[in-house]
mmCIF file of C-alpha atoms in Angstrom:
data_model
loop_
_atom_site.group_PDB
_atom_site.id
_atom_site.type_symbol
_atom_site.label_atom_id
_atom_site.label_comp_id
_atom_site.label_asym_id
_atom_site.label_seq_id
_atom_site.Cartn_x
_atom_site.Cartn_y
_atom_site.Cartn_z
ATOM 1 C CA UNK B 1334 0.000 0.000 0.000
ATOM 2 C CA UNK B 1335 1.177 3.550 -0.640
ATOM 3 C CA UNK B 1336 0.545 4.358 3.039
ATOM 4 C CA UNK B 1337 3.398 2.073 4.111
ATOM 5 C CA UNK B 1338 7.094 2.862 3.961
ATOM 6 C CA UNK B 1339 9.817 0.484 2.772
ATOM 7 C CA UNK B 1340 9.827 -1.388 6.104
ATOM 8 C CA UNK B 1341 6.062 -1.935 6.062
ATOM 9 C CA UNK B 1342 5.403 0.673 8.766
ATOM 10 C CA UNK B 1343 2.890 3.445 8.263
ATOM 11 C CA UNK B 1344 4.719 6.374 6.675
ATOM 12 C CA UNK B 1345 4.254 9.888 7.995
ATOM 13 C CA UNK B 1346 6.349 11.474 5.234
ATOM 14 C CA UNK B 1347 3.122 12.325 3.435
ATOM 15 C CA UNK B 1348 2.399 14.859 6.181
ATOM 16 C CA UNK B 1349 5.099 17.118 4.702
ATOM 17 C CA UNK B 1350 2.806 19.126 2.446
ATOM 18 C CA UNK B 1351 2.443 22.803 1.645
ATOM 19 C CA UNK B 1352 -1.147 22.606 2.898
ATOM 20 C CA UNK B 1353 -0.001 21.362 6.319
ATOM 21 C CA UNK B 1354 2.745 23.999 6.343
ATOM 22 C CA UNK B 1355 0.146 26.697 5.664
ATOM 23 C CA UNK B 1356 -2.209 25.403 8.363
ATOM 24 C CA UNK B 1357 0.575 25.203 10.945
ATOM 25 C CA UNK B 1358 2.028 28.620 10.157
ATOM 26 C CA UNK B 1359 -1.447 30.213 10.182
ATOM 27 C CA UNK B 1360 -2.106 28.678 13.614
ATOM 28 C CA UNK B 1361 1.266 29.750 14.978
ATOM 29 C CA UNK B 1362 0.950 33.319 13.698
ATOM 30 C CA UNK B 1363 -2.609 33.677 15.010
ATOM 31 C CA UNK B 1364 -1.315 32.737 18.466
ATOM 32 C CA UNK B 1365 1.182 35.606 18.538
ATOM 33 C CA UNK B 1366 4.579 34.044 17.844
ATOM 34 C CA UNK B 1367 7.427 36.543 17.527
ATOM 35 C CA UNK B 1368 11.115 36.320 16.720
ATOM 36 C CA UNK B 1369 11.723 36.193 20.481
ATOM 37 C CA UNK B 1370 9.560 33.066 20.848
ATOM 38 C CA UNK B 1371 10.831 29.493 20.910
ATOM 39 C CA UNK B 1372 9.461 26.658 18.798
ATOM 40 C CA UNK B 1373 9.693 23.272 20.517
ATOM 41 C CA UNK B 1374 9.211 20.141 18.434
ATOM 42 C CA UNK B 1375 8.231 16.982 20.282
ATOM 43 C CA UNK B 1376 8.094 13.962 18.032
ATOM 44 C CA UNK B 1377 9.900 12.015 15.363
ATOM 45 C CA UNK B 1378 11.712 12.983 12.201
ATOM 46 C CA UNK B 1379 8.722 14.391 10.320
ATOM 47 C CA UNK B 1380 7.753 16.637 13.239
ATOM 48 C CA UNK B 1381 11.364 17.818 13.575
ATOM 49 C CA UNK B 1382 11.591 18.494 9.838
ATOM 50 C CA UNK B 1383 8.318 20.442 9.752
ATOM 51 C CA UNK B 1384 9.189 22.513 12.829
ATOM 52 C CA UNK B 1385 12.653 23.283 11.483
ATOM 53 C CA UNK B 1386 11.223 24.369 8.141
ATOM 54 C CA UNK B 1387 8.543 26.473 9.833
ATOM 55 C CA UNK B 1388 11.089 28.127 12.132
ATOM 56 C CA UNK B 1389 13.420 28.993 9.270
ATOM 57 C CA UNK B 1390 10.553 30.226 7.099
ATOM 58 C CA UNK B 1391 8.803 32.421 9.656
ATOM 59 C CA UNK B 1392 11.645 34.094 11.524
ATOM 60 C CA UNK B 1393 15.290 33.594 10.734
ATOM 61 C CA UNK B 1394 17.116 33.148 14.042
ATOM 62 C CA UNK B 1395 14.083 32.097 16.113
ATOM 63 C CA UNK B 1396 14.933 29.650 18.890
ATOM 64 C CA UNK B 1397 14.175 26.037 18.003
ATOM 65 C CA UNK B 1398 14.410 23.044 20.338
ATOM 66 C CA UNK B 1399 14.021 19.479 19.048
ATOM 67 C CA UNK B 1400 12.931 16.822 21.537
ATOM 68 C CA UNK B 1401 13.087 13.707 19.407
ATOM 69 C CA UNK B 1402 11.109 10.649 20.392
ATOM 70 C CA UNK B 1403 12.375 8.205 17.762
ATOM 71 C CA UNK B 1404 15.803 6.832 16.980
ATOM 72 C CA UNK B 1405 15.388 7.832 13.323
ATOM 73 C CA UNK B 1406 14.542 11.384 14.390
ATOM 74 C CA UNK B 1407 17.693 11.524 16.515
ATOM 75 C CA UNK B 1408 19.900 10.250 13.689
ATOM 76 C CA UNK B 1409 18.239 12.610 11.203
ATOM 77 C CA UNK B 1410 18.745 15.623 13.477
ATOM 78 C CA UNK B 1411 22.369 14.685 14.192
ATOM 79 C CA UNK B 1412 23.395 14.008 10.592
ATOM 80 C CA UNK B 1413 21.542 16.957 9.060
ATOM 81 C CA UNK B 1414 22.962 19.343 11.714
ATOM 82 C CA UNK B 1415 19.557 20.683 12.712
#
């Protein structure tokens, strides 16, 4: 099935869409985020990737903290220097 990744697990990579980016950024901006705020991502690789992209797109230099909950997320964050 197209909803499974190469290992047979459900893939969340499909969550990385421009529509989800728009929804998340709209929500964040409506709640008053500023350049002095801090974005905290709590989750696996997809969550870390989305939060990193949102942080870099909204305010260059905004504080970003990744709290990874999966081994793949930890490896991804370490290798990609996020």
